[in-house]
Short mmCIF file of C-alpha atoms in Angstrom, two decimals:
data_model
loop_
_atom_site.label_atom_id
_atom_site.label_comp_id
_atom_site.label_asym_id
_atom_site.label_seq_id
_atom_site.Cartn_x
_atom_site.Cartn_y
_atom_site.Cartn_z
CA UNK K 1 91.21 83.44 136.60
CA UNK K 2 94.52 83.65 135.55
CA UNK K 3 97.38 85.70 137.63
CA UNK K 4 100.50 87.22 137.51
CA UNK K 5 101.86 83.89 139.27
CA UNK K 6 100.30 82.09 135.82
CA UNK K 7 101.51 84.27 133.60
CA UNK K 8 104.50 84.55 135.06
CA UNK K 9 104.88 80.67 134.12
CA UNK K 10 104.14 80.57 131.33
CA UNK K 11 105.97 83.35 130.50
CA UNK K 12 109.57 81.14 132.04
CA UNK K 13 108.03 77.94 130.35
CA UNK K 14 108.07 79.57 126.71
CA UNK K 15 110.91 81.59 127.16
CA UNK K 16 113.10 78.83 128.71
CA UNK K 17 112.27 76.29 125.73
CA UNK K 18 113.08 78.87 123.02
CA UNK K 19 116.47 79.71 124.68
CA UNK K 20 116.96 75.87 124.87
CA UNK K 21 115.90 75.50 120.82
CA UNK K 22 118.39 78.66 120.03
CA UNK K 23 120.96 77.08 121.60
CA UNK K 24 120.39 73.35 120.04
CA UNK K 25 120.40 75.48 115.99
CA UNK K 26 123.90 76.70 117.51
CA UNK K 27 125.55 74.05 118.20
CA UNK K 28 124.01 72.01 114.98
CA UNK K 29 125.15 74.79 112.67
CA UNK K 30 128.52 73.81 114.33
CA UNK K 31 128.58 69.79 113.30
CA UNK K 32 130.48 68.46 110.01
CA UNK K 33 127.69 66.99 108.28
CA UNK K 34 125.41 70.83 108.85
CA UNK K 35 127.81 72.19 106.97
CA UNK K 36 126.40 71.90 103.69
CA UNK K 37 122.88 72.36 105.20
CA UNK K 38 123.40 76.32 107.06
CA UNK K 39 126.55 77.33 104.34
CA UNK K 40 124.74 76.39 100.93
CA UNK K 41 125.86 80.22 99.68
CA UNK K 42 128.95 79.27 100.41
CA UNK K 43 129.75 75.98 98.75
CA UNK K 44 127.78 77.19 95.37
CA UNK K 45 130.06 79.99 95.19
CA UNK K 46 133.57 77.84 95.90
CA UNK K 47 134.29 79.99 99.05
CA UNK K 48 134.53 76.21 101.70
CA UNK K 49 135.31 73.06 101.38
CA UNK K 50 133.48 70.43 102.87
CA UNK K 51 135.10 69.73 106.01
CA UNK K 52 134.44 65.73 106.32
CA UNK K 53 136.56 64.64 104.52
CA UNK K 54 140.28 64.84 105.62
CA UNK K 55 139.27 63.80 109.53
CA UNK K 56 139.41 61.25 111.40
CA UNK K 57 135.64 59.06 111.56
CA UNK K 58 134.76 60.82 114.50
CA UNK K 59 135.91 64.38 113.45
CA UNK K 60 133.46 63.57 110.71
CA UNK K 61 130.28 63.78 112.31
CA UNK K 62 130.73 65.92 115.57
CA UNK K 63 133.24 68.95 115.87
CA UNK K 64 135.45 68.41 118.81
CA UNK K 65 137.03 71.37 119.11
CA UNK K 66 136.03 73.15 122.04
CA UNK K 67 137.18 76.69 120.93
CA UNK K 68 134.96 76.42 118.46
CA UNK K 69 131.64 76.20 121.05
CA UNK K 70 133.77 79.25 123.08
CA UNK K 71 131.99 81.12 120.75
CA UNK K 72 128.94 79.79 118.71
CA UNK K 73 126.91 82.98 119.23
CA UNK K 74 129.52 85.32 118.24
CA UNK K 75 128.02 85.20 114.58
CA UNK K 76 124.64 86.95 116.10
CA UNK K 77 125.94 90.56 116.88
CA UNK K 78 128.67 90.48 113.11
CA UNK K 79 124.71 89.29 111.01
CA UNK K 80 123.09 92.35 112.57
CA UNK K 81 126.50 94.72 112.11
CA UNK K 82 127.12 93.80 108.62
CA UNK K 83 125.73 96.41 106.36
CA UNK K 84 122.53 95.72 104.23
CA UNK K 85 124.26 94.96 100.34
CA UNK K 86 126.91 92.88 102.20
CA UNK K 87 124.18 90.79 103.60
CA UNK K 88 122.76 90.50 100.40
CA UNK K 89 125.59 89.77 98.14
CA UNK K 90 126.38 86.91 101.14
CA UNK K 91 123.48 85.47 102.16
CA UNK K 92 120.83 86.82 99.79
CA UNK K 93 117.72 88.31 99.83
CA UNK K 94 115.39 86.52 101.93
CA UNK K 95 118.28 86.24 105.02
CA UNK K 96 118.26 90.91 104.75
CA UNK K 97 114.40 90.78 104.48
CA UNK K 98 114.12 87.88 107.34
CA UNK K 99 116.43 90.34 109.62
CA UNK K 100 114.63 93.03 108.55
CA UNK K 101 110.96 91.56 110.42
CA UNK K 102 112.82 91.39 113.79
CA UNK K 103 113.30 94.75 113.14
CA UNK K 104 110.25 96.27 111.91
CA UNK K 105 108.81 93.89 115.04
CA UNK K 106 110.90 96.12 117.35
CA UNK K 107 109.54 99.22 115.98
CA UNK K 108 106.14 98.71 116.13
CA UNK K 109 106.25 97.42 120.14
CA UNK K 110 108.65 99.19 121.78
CA UNK K 111 107.12 102.35 121.04
CA UNK K 112 103.54 100.96 122.12
CA UNK K 113 104.37 98.90 124.65
CA UNK K 114 106.43 102.18 126.30
CA UNK K 115 103.15 104.08 125.71
CA UNK K 116 101.22 101.42 126.94
CA UNK K 117 102.72 101.21 130.00
CA UNK K 118 103.60 104.68 130.78
CA UNK K 119 99.49 105.91 129.52
CA UNK K 120 96.86 103.46 129.61
CA UNK K 121 98.06 100.97 132.60
CA UNK K 122 97.82 103.95 135.10
CA UNK K 123 94.84 105.01 133.02
CA UNK K 124 93.37 101.93 134.16
CA UNK K 125 95.01 100.66 137.50
CA UNK K 126 93.98 103.78 139.10
CA UNK K 127 90.28 103.59 138.20
CA UNK K 128 88.05 101.89 140.03
CA UNK K 129 85.53 99.81 138.06
CA UNK K 130 85.95 96.16 139.39
CA UNK K 131 85.81 97.04 142.70
CA UNK K 132 82.36 99.86 141.41
CA UNK K 133 80.93 97.36 139.88
CA UNK K 134 79.68 94.10 142.40
CA UNK K 135 78.81 91.52 139.67
CA UNK K 136 77.63 88.33 140.99
CA UNK K 137 79.24 85.16 139.55
CA UNK K 138 82.27 87.53 138.50
CA UNK K 139 85.85 87.20 140.23
CA UNK K 140 88.85 89.52 138.82
CA UNK K 141 91.88 89.32 140.48
CA UNK K 142 94.95 91.97 139.98
CA UNK K 143 95.45 91.62 136.42
CA UNK K 144 92.67 92.36 135.37
CA UNK K 145 93.02 95.92 136.96
CA UNK K 146 95.91 96.22 134.44
CA UNK K 147 93.01 95.83 131.55
CA UNK K 148 90.45 98.26 130.22
CA UNK K 149 87.76 96.47 132.26
CA UNK K 150 88.38 98.75 135.51
CA UNK K 151 87.31 101.33 133.32
CA UNK K 152 84.12 102.57 134.79
CA UNK K 153 81.11 103.04 132.42
CA UNK K 154 80.87 106.71 130.40
CA UNK K 155 84.51 107.51 132.42
CA UNK K 156 86.25 110.66 130.48
CA UNK K 157 89.27 108.30 130.71
CA UNK K 158 87.83 106.05 127.56
CA UNK K 159 89.28 108.50 125.54
CA UNK K 160 92.85 107.43 126.28
CA UNK K 161 92.44 104.08 125.55
CA UNK K 162 90.30 105.96 122.09
CA UNK K 163 94.09 108.48 121.38
CA UNK K 164 96.07 105.30 121.96
CA UNK K 165 94.48 102.81 119.74
CA UNK K 166 94.50 105.33 116.62
CA UNK K 167 98.02 106.21 117.67
CA UNK K 168 99.31 102.72 117.38
CA UNK K 169 97.32 102.66 114.75
CA UNK K 170 98.90 105.22 112.67
CA UNK K 171 102.48 104.26 113.72
CA UNK K 172 102.04 100.92 112.67
CA UNK K 173 100.95 101.48 108.69
CA UNK K 174 103.40 104.19 109.21
CA UNK K 175 106.32 101.45 109.72
CA UNK K 176 104.98 98.90 107.41
CA UNK K 177 104.75 101.26 104.85
CA UNK K 178 108.34 102.32 105.75
CA UNK K 179 109.64 99.38 105.14
CA UNK K 180 107.72 97.86 102.66
CA UNK K 181 108.72 100.47 100.33
CA UNK K 182 112.12 99.34 101.07
CA UNK K 183 111.90 95.86 100.50
CA UNK K 184 110.55 96.83 97.68
CA UNK K 185 112.88 98.88 96.94
CA UNK K 186 115.89 96.00 97.55
CA UNK K 187 113.71 93.69 95.63
CA UNK K 188 114.06 95.97 92.53
CA UNK K 189 117.55 96.60 92.91
CA UNK K 190 118.45 92.90 93.43
CA UNK K 191 116.77 91.67 90.25
CA UNK K 192 118.39 94.34 87.86
CA UNK K 193 121.91 93.19 89.72
CA UNK K 194 120.91 89.54 89.15
CA UNK K 195 121.66 88.11 86.49
CA UNK K 196 119.53 87.03 83.43
CA UNK K 197 117.73 84.18 83.64
CA UNK K 198 115.35 82.31 80.63
CA UNK K 199 112.31 82.37 83.26
CA UNK K 200 112.32 86.47 83.42
CA UNK K 201 111.64 86.40 80.07
CA UNK K 202 109.25 84.00 79.38
CA UNK K 203 105.63 83.33 80.96
CA UNK K 204 103.48 79.94 80.40
CA UNK K 205 100.53 80.15 78.75
CA UNK K 206 97.60 77.59 79.07
CA UNK K 207 94.29 76.73 77.63
CA UNK K 208 95.19 77.51 74.46
CA UNK K 209 91.88 76.96 72.32
CA UNK K 210 92.11 73.86 69.16
CA UNK K 211 92.40 75.28 65.86
CA UNK K 212 91.33 72.21 62.67
CA UNK K 213 93.70 74.41 60.86
CA UNK K 214 96.70 74.94 62.98
CA UNK K 215 98.61 72.60 65.27
CA UNK K 216 99.36 74.19 68.70
CA UNK K 217 102.76 75.36 67.98
CA UNK K 218 101.09 77.67 64.58
CA UNK K 219 98.67 78.92 66.80
CA UNK K 220 101.06 79.80 69.27
CA UNK K 221 102.95 81.74 67.12
CA UNK K 222 100.48 82.99 64.96
CA UNK K 223 98.93 84.58 68.24
CA UNK K 224 101.91 86.57 69.64
CA UNK K 225 102.88 87.22 66.22
CA UNK K 226 99.77 89.07 65.54
CA UNK K 227 99.55 90.59 68.95
CA UNK K 228 103.26 91.06 70.49
CA UNK K 229 104.38 91.75 67.08
CA UNK K 230 107.86 93.57 68.31
CA UNK K 231 108.30 91.77 71.34
CA UNK K 232 108.01 87.69 70.53
CA UNK K 233 111.00 86.31 69.75
CA UNK K 234 110.04 82.22 70.10
CA UNK K 235 107.68 79.64 72.07
CA UNK K 236 108.10 75.89 73.28
CA UNK K 237 104.84 73.78 73.69
CA UNK K 238 104.49 71.20 76.65
CA UNK K 239 104.39 67.79 75.56
CA UNK K 240 102.66 65.07 77.88
CA UNK K 241 105.96 63.59 78.70
CA UNK K 242 104.65 61.60 82.06
CA UNK K 243 105.86 58.55 80.93
CA UNK K 244 109.25 59.81 79.31
CA UNK K 245 110.00 61.60 82.47
CA UNK K 246 109.91 58.51 84.72
CA UNK K 247 111.98 56.25 82.11
CA UNK K 248 114.67 59.19 83.28
CA UNK K 249 114.22 59.67 86.61
CA UNK K 250 114.37 56.15 86.60
CA UNK K 251 117.71 56.67 84.17
CA UNK K 252 119.28 59.41 86.64
CA UNK K 253 118.84 56.93 89.80
CA UNK K 254 120.65 54.09 88.20
CA UNK K 255 123.29 56.52 87.17
CA UNK K 256 124.16 57.17 90.84
CA UNK K 257 123.51 53.84 91.73
CA UNK K 258 126.31 53.14 89.16
CA UNK K 259 129.05 55.94 90.60
CA UNK K 260 128.74 54.03 94.32
CA UNK K 261 129.76 50.83 93.03
CA UNK K 262 132.44 52.08 91.12
CA UNK K 263 133.72 54.28 93.19
CA UNK K 264 133.57 51.31 96.12
CA UNK K 265 135.68 50.01 93.14
CA UNK K 266 138.03 51.85 93.82
CA UNK K 267 138.69 51.58 97.73
CA UNK K 268 138.40 48.20 97.84
CA UNK K 269 139.77 46.99 95.01
CA UNK K 270 137.26 44.62 94.20
CA UNK K 271 134.03 44.05 91.93
CA UNK K 272 130.57 44.77 93.92
CA UNK K 273 128.06 42.41 93.66
CA UNK K 274 123.90 43.15 94.26
CA UNK K 275 120.97 41.04 94.46
CA UNK K 276 118.79 41.36 91.75
CA UNK K 277 115.30 40.33 94.16
CA UNK K 278 113.37 43.31 95.92
CA UNK K 279 115.33 46.21 97.63
CA UNK K 280 118.45 43.72 97.18
CA UNK K 281 117.34 40.64 99.85
CA UNK K 282 117.15 38.16 97.53
CA UNK K 283 117.16 37.20 93.50
CA UNK K 284 119.84 36.60 91.46
CA UNK K 285 123.43 37.07 92.76
CA UNK K 286 125.86 39.35 89.64
CA UNK K 287 128.29 42.11 89.35
CA UNK K 288 126.27 44.87 90.49
CA UNK K 289 128.46 47.59 87.67
CA UNK K 290 127.61 45.23 84.92
CA UNK K 291 124.09 44.77 86.12
CA UNK K 292 123.62 49.35 86.07
CA UNK K 293 125.37 49.08 82.56
CA UNK K 294 123.35 46.86 81.14
CA UNK K 295 120.18 48.38 82.90
CA UNK K 296 120.99 52.25 82.07
CA UNK K 297 121.31 51.02 78.14
CA UNK K 298 118.00 49.47 78.12
CA UNK K 299 116.96 52.58 79.33
CA UNK K 300 118.42 54.61 76.86
CA UNK K 301 116.84 53.11 74.28
CA UNK K 302 113.18 53.19 75.84
CA UNK K 303 113.60 56.53 76.15
CA UNK K 304 115.37 57.05 72.53
CA UNK K 305 111.80 55.29 71.91
CA UNK K 306 109.16 57.27 73.88
CA UNK K 307 111.19 61.14 73.16
CA UNK K 308 110.30 59.96 69.49
CA UNK K 309 106.37 58.96 69.87
CA UNK K 310 105.47 62.08 72.24
CA UNK K 311 106.97 64.81 69.37
CA UNK K 312 105.42 62.30 66.90
CA UNK K 313 101.80 62.02 68.44
CA UNK K 314 100.16 64.69 68.04
CA UNK K 315 98.04 63.66 71.11
CA UNK K 316 100.89 64.68 73.63
CA UNK K 317 100.98 68.08 72.30
CA UNK K 318 98.77 69.91 75.29
CA UNK K 319 97.43 73.37 75.04
CA UNK K 320 99.77 75.11 76.79
CA UNK K 321 102.57 77.03 75.88
CA UNK K 322 106.04 78.79 77.02
CA UNK K 323 106.45 81.91 75.49
CA UNK K 324 109.40 83.70 75.39
CA UNK K 325 110.41 88.23 74.50
CA UNK K 326 112.74 89.83 73.62
CA UNK K 327 112.09 92.08 77.23
CA UNK K 328 111.30 91.61 80.35
CA UNK K 329 109.16 94.38 80.42
CA UNK K 330 106.86 92.67 77.38
CA UNK K 331 107.14 89.80 79.54
CA UNK K 332 105.39 91.10 81.97
CA UNK K 333 102.83 92.99 80.80
CA UNK K 334 101.66 89.90 78.48
CA UNK K 335 101.39 87.69 82.11
CA UNK K 336 99.24 90.61 83.98
CA UNK K 337 97.02 91.15 80.73
CA UNK K 338 94.22 89.62 79.39
CA UNK K 339 94.91 88.09 76.00
CA UNK K 340 91.84 87.82 74.08
CA UNK K 341 87.78 88.43 75.22
CA UNK K 342 86.79 85.00 77.04
CA UNK K 343 88.99 85.19 79.98
CA UNK K 344 89.13 81.66 80.01
CA UNK K 345 91.25 80.96 77.04
CA UNK K 346 95.39 82.11 76.06
CA UNK K 347 95.75 81.72 80.13
CA UNK K 348 99.22 84.00 80.95
CA UNK K 349 101.73 84.07 84.18
CA UNK K 350 104.96 84.57 84.95
CA UNK K 351 106.47 80.79 84.00
CA UNK K 352 108.75 79.56 86.90
CA UNK K 353 112.28 78.34 87.06
CA UNK K 354 112.38 74.76 85.36
CA UNK K 355 113.37 73.80 88.30
CA UNK K 356 110.21 74.82 90.59
CA UNK K 357 108.05 73.38 87.01
CA UNK K 358 106.35 70.30 88.41
CA UNK K 359 106.31 69.26 84.88
CA UNK K 360 102.98 66.27 85.79
CA UNK K 361 100.62 68.91 86.56
CA UNK K 362 101.20 71.21 83.37
CA UNK K 363 98.74 68.45 81.06
CA UNK K 364 96.21 69.17 83.42
CA UNK K 365 92.95 71.11 81.19
CA UNK K 366 92.20 73.93 82.61
CA UNK K 367 88.55 72.92 83.23
CA UNK K 368 90.25 70.17 85.70
CA UNK K 369 92.68 72.21 87.29
CA UNK K 370 89.97 75.28 88.39
CA UNK K 371 87.03 72.28 89.55
CA UNK K 372 90.49 71.08 92.34
CA UNK K 373 90.65 74.56 93.01
CA UNK K 374 87.34 74.84 94.13
CA UNK K 375 87.46 71.33 96.40
CA UNK K 376 90.71 72.12 98.10
CA UNK K 377 89.06 75.96 98.81
CA UNK K 378 85.29 74.22 100.28
CA UNK K 379 87.77 71.53 101.64
CA UNK K 380 90.08 73.88 103.79
CA UNK K 381 86.36 75.65 104.95
CA UNK K 382 85.03 72.97 106.32
CA UNK K 383 88.55 71.65 108.00
CA UNK K 384 88.66 74.76 109.57
CA UNK K 385 84.95 75.55 110.58
CA UNK K 386 85.24 72.24 112.53
CA UNK K 387 88.76 72.85 114.09
CA UNK K 388 86.59 75.32 116.35
CA UNK K 389 85.17 72.23 117.58
CA UNK K 390 87.89 70.28 118.61
CA UNK K 391 90.06 73.32 119.94
CA UNK K 392 86.40 74.22 122.25
CA UNK K 393 86.62 70.66 123.74
CA UNK K 394 90.39 70.91 124.68
CA UNK K 395 90.42 74.81 125.55
CA UNK K 396 87.34 73.49 127.94
CA UNK K 397 89.30 70.77 129.99
CA UNK K 398 92.40 72.97 130.24
CA UNK K 399 91.02 74.76 132.60
CA UNK K 400 90.80 74.24 136.07
CA UNK K 401 86.76 73.80 135.84
CA UNK K 402 86.73 71.98 133.29
CA UNK K 403 89.89 69.25 134.92
CA UNK K 404 87.74 69.81 137.97
CA UNK K 405 84.15 68.69 136.55
CA UNK K 406 85.90 65.54 133.87
CA UNK K 407 88.12 64.44 136.49
CA UNK K 408 87.29 65.21 140.04
CA UNK K 409 90.44 63.32 141.15
CA UNK K 410 93.03 65.34 140.16
CA UNK K 411 91.56 68.39 142.02
CA UNK K 412 94.09 67.42 144.88
CA UNK K 413 96.70 67.95 142.49
CA UNK K 414 95.07 71.02 140.87
CA UNK K 415 95.27 72.52 143.62
CA UNK K 416 99.05 72.49 143.97
CA UNK K 417 100.31 75.98 143.42
CA UNK K 418 103.26 75.45 140.45
CA UNK K 419 100.81 72.72 139.18
CA UNK K 420 97.60 75.53 139.46
CA UNK K 421 99.93 78.51 137.75
CA UNK K 422 101.16 75.26 134.93
CA UNK K 423 97.47 74.65 133.70
CA UNK K 424 96.10 78.48 133.48
CA UNK K 425 99.17 79.77 131.72
CA UNK K 426 100.64 77.32 129.20
CA UNK K 427 98.54 74.48 129.22
CA UNK K 428 95.56 74.88 126.85
CA UNK K 429 98.19 77.09 124.90
CA UNK K 430 100.10 73.69 124.47
CA UNK K 431 96.64 71.25 123.93
CA UNK K 432 95.74 73.86 121.24
CA UNK K 433 98.79 73.87 118.96
CA UNK K 434 99.07 70.15 119.85
CA UNK K 435 96.04 69.44 117.47
CA UNK K 436 97.29 70.36 113.78
CA UNK K 437 100.13 67.89 114.77
CA UNK K 438 97.37 65.24 116.07
CA UNK K 439 95.19 65.64 113.06
CA UNK K 440 97.91 65.17 111.25
CA UNK K 441 99.35 62.05 111.97
CA UNK K 442 95.93 60.48 111.96
CA UNK K 443 95.76 61.46 108.62
CA UNK K 444 99.10 60.17 107.61
CA UNK K 445 98.08 56.86 109.33
CA UNK K 446 95.07 56.48 107.88
CA UNK K 447 96.35 57.88 103.77
#
């Protein structure tokens, strides 16, 4: 049975943990090696330079300015006082919406908590339902008197709970409606003020049906000239170029190493050497710069050959294409409407940004993609369903009765007031939260 002491221990542990994590974040954000992590937008705008350069060795990793730690929380009130347009320009729309989430929570729960403590708590506390019930094998504590279980059956006091339930529901829906309208307006203003991007005028078309008389490119052009004659601009078919992408990725990696060795040569005035074996641990020792230049040239020739092969091979053309329109409105209409009577053909969706496209998955056929989604949905259902078994088991062990039955020799330890409060108020939640991490680690070990 949970008591006020148990709840107090749980609250103290959670508040202390949250405070420690918050202080750790505030300190880590001041370190030079984390500067690009916490201020990426400033670097993109050129408003901030890397603090690592031009410093002593230790100062490149640790901020030795003690004055910076005295005001390490000053950014919080400044961020809360900052107008939303300035905040969006400074940190992006996501940051402004993220702060609004906390404000929504305050708007919802502060009035609800006030009404609950001023109306529901007196209604429940002044009743004598638990004392008058005298139910066998059921015990209660003072904390239970704050709940609705202390109200007599068929009591007029239930009207207070019913009225408060409708009041809480109405207030929550009202606050969510108003704030969602504000966020939607902010998003539209942000998109209207943003620079135009190709993906805003483009849709991704999948499952293009084969035509014996036309190629995929000709079929796409003909289809959209007929169905969207006033807004169609151009298109680009999708090629199965996964092998070409691997070669390009490998070339990019070699170029990065080449830049590294060239910088090393400038610093040391000595030509770097390397071994050609696995991870550079063994093999023939060669000049690192000449070796990478030679490998890059070889890859460049392979890339040219593979690119020609992809372009000239009809089998490399996939039944998918990126179609661009003259206006955002036309792209939105195409992305959100069915194009033919057959709902499995000419499937359209918003085209993601090029950096968000997982190109390896674009050649996957529609049927195969649908089967994969079905398998994932079924697996997720069974994972969720069977997840209740370990949760029930752990919660049983995390209670006092479960511990005493499973390990009677721990009864003297469990009888200590602080240990008892810790188990009742915190350990059950901790054990349940630890299950996903344990399962994830076990899965990773066996994959």
